[in-house]
Coordinates of C-alpha atoms and ligand atoms in Angstrom, one line a residue:
X1 CA 174.7 66.9 108.0
X2 CA 175.8 63.5 107.8
X3 CA 179.3 63.9 105.7
X4 CA 180.3 60.2 106.5
X5 CA 178.9 59.6 103.1
X6 CA 181.6 61.7 101.5
X7 CA 184.2 59.2 100.1
X8 CA 186.7 62.0 98.9
X9 CA 187.3 65.5 98.6
X10 CA 190.1 67.9 97.6
X11 CA 190.8 71.6 97.8
X12 CA 193.1 74.1 96.2
X13 CA 193.8 77.9 95.9
X14 CA 192.9 80.9 95.8
X15 CA 194.5 81.6 92.5
X16 CA 194.4 84.2 89.7
X17 CA 193.1 81.7 87.3
X18 CA 192.3 78.1 87.7
X19 CA 190.4 75.2 86.1
X20 CA 188.9 71.9 87.4
X21 CA 187.3 68.9 85.4
X22 CA 185.7 65.7 86.1
X23 CA 185.1 62.6 84.2
X24 CA 181.9 61.4 86.3
X25 CA 181.1 60.2 89.5
X26 CA 180.6 56.3 89.6
X27 CA 182.3 52.9 90.1
X28 CA 185.0 52.7 87.3
X29 CA 187.0 49.6 87.3
X30 CA 190.3 49.8 88.6
X31 CA 192.3 48.8 85.3
X32 CA 190.3 51.7 83.4
X33 CA 190.9 54.4 86.0
X34 CA 194.1 55.4 84.8
X35 CA 192.7 56.1 81.4
X36 CA 190.2 58.0 82.8
X37 CA 192.5 60.2 84.5
X38 CA 194.8 60.8 81.5
X39 CA 191.9 62.0 79.7
X40 CA 191.0 64.5 82.5
X41 CA 194.6 65.7 82.4
X42 CA 194.5 66.2 78.7
X43 CA 191.3 67.9 79.0
X44 CA 192.5 70.3 81.8
X45 CA 195.6 71.0 79.9
X46 CA 193.4 72.2 76.9
X47 CA 191.4 74.4 79.2
X48 CA 194.4 75.9 81.0
X49 CA 196.0 76.8 77.7
X50 CA 192.6 79.0 77.1
X51 CA 192.9 80.8 80.4
X52 CA 197.1 81.1 80.1
X53 CA 196.4 83.0 77.0
X54 CA 194.0 85.3 78.5
X55 CA 190.9 83.6 77.3
X56 CA 187.6 83.6 79.0
X57 CA 186.3 81.1 81.7
X58 CA 183.7 80.2 79.4
X59 CA 185.8 79.4 76.5
X60 CA 188.1 77.2 78.7
X61 CA 185.4 75.1 80.2
X62 CA 183.8 74.7 76.7
X63 CA 187.2 73.6 75.3
X64 CA 188.0 71.4 78.2
X65 CA 184.7 69.5 77.8
X66 CA 185.0 69.2 73.9
X67 CA 188.2 67.3 74.6
X68 CA 186.4 64.9 77.2
X69 CA 183.4 64.6 74.6
X70 CA 186.2 63.5 71.8
X71 CA 187.6 60.7 74.1
X72 CA 185.8 57.5 74.0
X73 CA 186.4 56.6 77.4
X74 CA 183.7 59.1 78.9
X75 CA 180.0 58.9 78.7
X76 CA 179.8 62.0 76.6
X77 CA 179.9 62.7 73.0
X78 CA 181.8 59.9 71.5
X79 CA 181.6 57.0 74.0
X80 CA 178.0 57.9 75.2
X81 CA 176.0 55.3 76.9
X82 CA 173.0 53.9 75.2
X83 CA 169.3 54.1 76.2
X84 CA 166.9 51.4 76.1
X85 CA 166.4 51.4 72.4
X86 CA 170.1 51.0 72.0
X87 CA 170.4 54.7 70.9
X88 CA 172.6 57.8 72.0
X89 CA 170.7 60.7 73.5
X90 CA 172.8 63.5 74.7
X91 CA 172.6 66.2 77.4
X92 CA 174.9 69.3 77.6
X93 CA 174.7 72.7 79.1
X94 CA 177.2 75.5 79.8
X95 CA 176.8 78.7 82.0
X96 CA 178.6 82.2 82.0
X97 CA 178.8 83.5 85.7
X98 CA 179.1 87.2 84.7
X99 CA 176.0 87.4 82.7
X100 CA 174.0 84.3 84.1
X101 CA 173.5 83.3 80.5
X102 CA 173.5 79.8 79.8
X103 CA 172.7 77.3 77.1
X104 CA 171.7 73.5 76.9
X105 CA 170.9 70.8 74.7
X106 CA 168.8 67.6 75.9
X107 CA 167.7 63.9 74.4
X108 CA 169.9 65.1 71.4
X109 CA 170.5 62.5 68.7
X110 CA 174.2 62.0 67.9
X111 CA 176.4 65.0 67.1
X112 CA 180.2 64.8 68.1
X113 CA 180.2 68.0 70.4
X114 CA 176.9 68.7 72.1
X115 CA 178.6 71.4 74.4
X116 CA 179.5 73.4 71.4
X117 CA 175.7 73.2 70.3
X118 CA 174.7 74.4 73.8
X119 CA 177.2 77.5 73.6
X120 CA 175.3 78.4 70.3
X121 CA 172.0 78.0 72.1
X122 CA 173.4 80.5 74.5
X123 CA 174.9 82.7 72.1
X124 CA 172.4 82.8 69.4
X125 CA 169.0 81.9 70.5
X126 CA 166.7 83.5 73.1
X127 CA 166.4 80.4 74.7
X128 CA 168.3 78.6 77.4
X129 CA 167.4 74.9 76.5
X130 CA 166.4 73.2 73.1
X131 CA 165.3 69.5 73.1
X132 CA 165.6 66.4 70.7
X133 CA 164.4 67.1 67.0
X134 CA 164.4 70.9 67.7
X135 CA 168.0 70.9 69.1
X136 CA 169.1 68.8 65.9
X137 CA 167.4 71.2 63.6
X138 CA 168.8 74.5 65.5
X139 CA 172.5 72.6 65.1
X140 CA 172.2 71.7 61.5
X141 CA 170.9 75.4 60.6
X142 CA 174.2 76.4 62.4
X143 CA 176.6 74.2 60.3
X144 CA 177.1 71.1 62.7
X145 CA 176.8 67.7 61.2
X146 CA 174.7 64.7 62.5
X147 CA 177.1 61.9 63.4
X148 CA 176.7 58.4 62.1
X149 CA 175.6 56.6 65.2
X150 CA 178.3 53.8 64.6
X151 CA 181.1 56.5 64.7
X152 CA 180.0 57.5 68.3
X153 CA 178.9 54.2 69.8
X154 CA 181.9 52.1 71.6
X155 CA 182.1 48.4 72.5
X156 CA 182.0 49.3 76.0
X157 CA 178.7 51.2 75.5
X158 CA 177.1 48.3 73.8
X159 CA 178.7 45.8 76.7
X160 CA 177.1 48.1 79.4
X161 CA 173.7 48.3 77.8
X162 CA 173.5 44.3 77.5
X163 CA 174.5 44.0 81.1
X164 CA 171.9 46.6 82.3
X165 CA 169.3 44.9 80.2
X166 CA 170.2 41.5 81.9
X167 CA 169.7 43.1 85.2
X168 CA 166.5 45.0 84.4
X169 CA 168.1 48.1 85.6
X170 CA 169.0 51.8 85.0
X171 CA 171.1 51.7 87.9
X172 CA 175.2 51.8 88.3
X173 CA 175.2 54.7 85.8
X174 CA 178.1 54.8 83.3
X175 CA 180.7 56.6 85.4
X176 CA 181.8 58.9 82.7
X177 CA 179.9 62.0 82.5
X178 CA 182.1 65.1 82.0
X179 CA 182.2 68.4 83.3
X180 CA 184.8 71.7 83.8
X181 CA 184.7 74.8 86.0
X182 CA 186.9 77.7 85.8
X183 CA 187.8 81.1 87.0
X184 CA 189.7 83.5 84.5
X185 CA 192.2 86.2 85.3
X186 CA 189.5 88.7 85.0
X187 CA 187.4 86.8 87.9
X188 CA 184.8 85.6 85.8
X189 CA 183.6 82.1 86.5
X190 CA 181.9 79.5 84.5
X191 CA 180.8 75.7 84.3
X192 CA 180.1 73.0 81.5
X193 CA 178.9 69.7 81.8
X194 CA 178.1 67.0 78.9
X195 CA 176.6 63.4 79.1
X196 CA 174.8 60.4 77.5
X197 CA 172.8 60.1 80.9
X198 CA 172.3 56.6 82.4
X199 CA 172.8 53.2 80.8
X200 CA 169.0 51.8 79.5
X201 CA 167.4 55.0 80.3
X202 CA 164.1 55.3 78.5
X203 CA 164.0 57.3 75.2
X204 CA 163.4 60.6 76.0
X205 CA 164.7 60.7 79.6
X206 CA 166.7 64.1 80.5
X207 CA 168.9 64.1 83.3
X208 CA 170.4 66.8 85.5
X209 CA 173.4 67.7 83.3
X210 CA 171.6 70.3 80.7
X211 CA 169.3 71.7 83.5
X212 CA 170.6 75.0 85.0
X213 CA 170.9 74.9 88.7
X214 CA 170.9 71.0 88.9
X215 CA 174.0 69.8 86.6
X216 CA 175.6 73.3 86.0
X217 CA 175.4 76.6 87.6
X218 CA 177.8 79.5 87.6
X219 CA 177.5 83.1 89.4
X220 CA 180.6 85.5 89.4
X221 CA 179.4 86.7 93.1
X222 CA 179.9 83.0 94.3
X223 CA 181.3 80.0 92.2
X224 CA 180.9 77.9 89.0
X225 CA 179.7 74.0 89.6
X226 CA 179.5 71.1 87.5
X227 CA 177.9 68.0 89.1
X228 CA 177.6 64.3 88.4
X229 CA 175.9 61.2 89.7
X230 CA 172.2 60.3 90.2
X231 CA 170.5 62.6 87.8
X232 CA 167.0 62.2 89.1
X233 CA 168.2 63.0 92.9
X234 CA 170.4 66.0 91.4
X235 CA 167.6 67.8 89.9
X236 CA 165.2 67.2 92.8
X237 CA 167.8 69.2 95.1
X238 CA 169.1 71.4 92.6
X239 CA 172.5 70.3 93.3
X240 CA 174.8 72.8 91.8
X241 CA 172.8 75.9 92.8
X242 CA 172.8 74.5 96.2
X243 CA 176.5 74.1 96.2
X244 CA 177.0 77.4 95.2
X245 CA 174.8 78.9 97.4
X246 CA 176.7 77.2 100.3
X247 CA 180.1 78.5 98.9
X248 CA 178.8 82.2 100.0
X249 CA 179.5 81.1 103.5
X250 CA 182.3 78.4 103.2
X251 CA 184.9 76.8 101.1
X252 CA 184.5 75.4 97.6
X253 CA 185.5 71.9 98.8
X254 CA 183.1 72.0 101.9
X255 CA 180.1 73.2 99.9
X256 CA 180.9 70.5 97.6
X257 CA 180.9 68.0 100.7
X258 CA 178.0 69.4 102.5
X259 CA 175.8 69.7 99.1
X260 CA 176.4 65.9 98.3
X261 CA 175.6 65.0 102.2
X262 CA 172.3 66.8 102.0
X263 CA 171.4 65.0 98.7
X264 CA 172.3 61.7 100.3
X265 CA 170.4 62.4 103.5
X266 CA 167.2 63.8 101.5
X267 CA 167.0 61.6 98.5
X268 CA 169.6 58.6 98.9
X269 CA 171.4 59.7 95.9
X270 CA 174.9 59.9 95.2
X271 CA 177.6 61.4 92.9
X272 CA 180.1 64.2 92.9
X273 CA 180.6 68.0 92.5
X274 CA 183.4 70.5 91.5
X275 CA 183.6 73.9 92.1
X276 CA 185.5 77.3 91.3
X277 CA 185.2 79.7 93.6
X278 CA 185.1 83.6 92.8
X279 CA 188.4 83.9 94.3
X280 CA 190.0 81.1 92.3
X281 CA 190.2 78.2 94.7
X282 CA 189.0 75.0 93.6
X283 CA 187.2 72.3 95.5
X284 CA 185.7 69.0 94.7
X285 CA 184.0 66.0 96.5
X286 CA 182.3 62.4 95.7
X287 CA 180.1 60.1 97.5
X288 CA 180.7 57.3 95.0
X289 CA 183.8 54.9 94.9
X290 CA 185.5 56.9 92.0
X291 CA 185.3 60.3 90.2
X292 CA 188.4 61.0 87.8
X293 CA 189.3 64.7 88.1
X294 CA 192.4 67.1 87.1
X295 CA 193.2 70.9 87.9
X296 CA 195.5 73.5 87.1
X297 CA 196.2 76.9 88.0
X298 CA 198.3 79.9 86.9
X299 CA 200.8 79.2 89.4
X300 CA 201.8 76.1 87.6
X301 CA 199.8 73.8 89.9
X302 CA 199.0 70.6 88.2
X303 CA 196.8 67.9 90.0
X304 CA 194.8 64.8 89.4
X305 CA 193.2 61.8 90.9
X306 CA 190.3 59.4 91.0
Ligands
LIG401 N1 174.1 62.9 85.8 C1 174.2 62.1 84.6 C2 172.6 61.7 84.5 O1 171.6 61.3 85.4 C3 174.7 60.7 85.0 C4 176.2 60.9 85.5 O2 176.8 61.9 85.9 O3 176.9 59.8 85.4 O4 172.2 61.9 83.5

């Protein structure tokens, strides 16, 4: 596989517990990158606190993603990018590697924390993925409140939509999708991913992030994976599942590198992937110019980058 397309990668571990978050593959301007890295560091600290207290990998990745959704820097929750109608439509999913249970929402109108709704889909419905109006109804029935769109739309999101409209493009995605993977002290792994998708997308477009096997996958016998990047390409190669299958024969970092190289070779798509393997080792790779990330482990390791 032509691995020269990989622009950066990182590895750590093994460890008793560990967590790794990303703030989206893309091309974030240099002056904004420190904000993205700091946001990832805050999110990983919140997830690490869950793991340090003996909490589950699933609770840790959900907590970390909620922190990222609340940070207006990122293209998830507050700060999500706008579709061609100038509206927010949110995609999110999470997966538990022990039970292989998963939950997701897609094309969801503004709600502050779509990942928390995805968790309830997993825990309280017989389904894996709820879309649009039905997902909103499910959320409201469980006490979630619709958010006023203005409370979640940032100036930056408006500016990016104007720029994309001027160029007649949906390309150059927002660069702020978020995700987290973790392994807890009991050897369980989990993954979560949340996004506004791509700028100027058609209303109703659903990307990889809420799709089990594309944007998110977790299996205690191998690893957990959250991906980011060109969603249509990632769906077509089932990127997260592909990376997890690769981890059975190689390291988390090398699985991330190899799966992204394969996606680029087969579809031309670029992006990033983060993995937490069953032995608590972590790995990430990207084929884009930037992808903010932060990691933590039980031995006190704290690392971050972009
Ligand atoms: N993968 C996301 C999507 O296509 C976008 C991203 O990761 O930036 O919806």
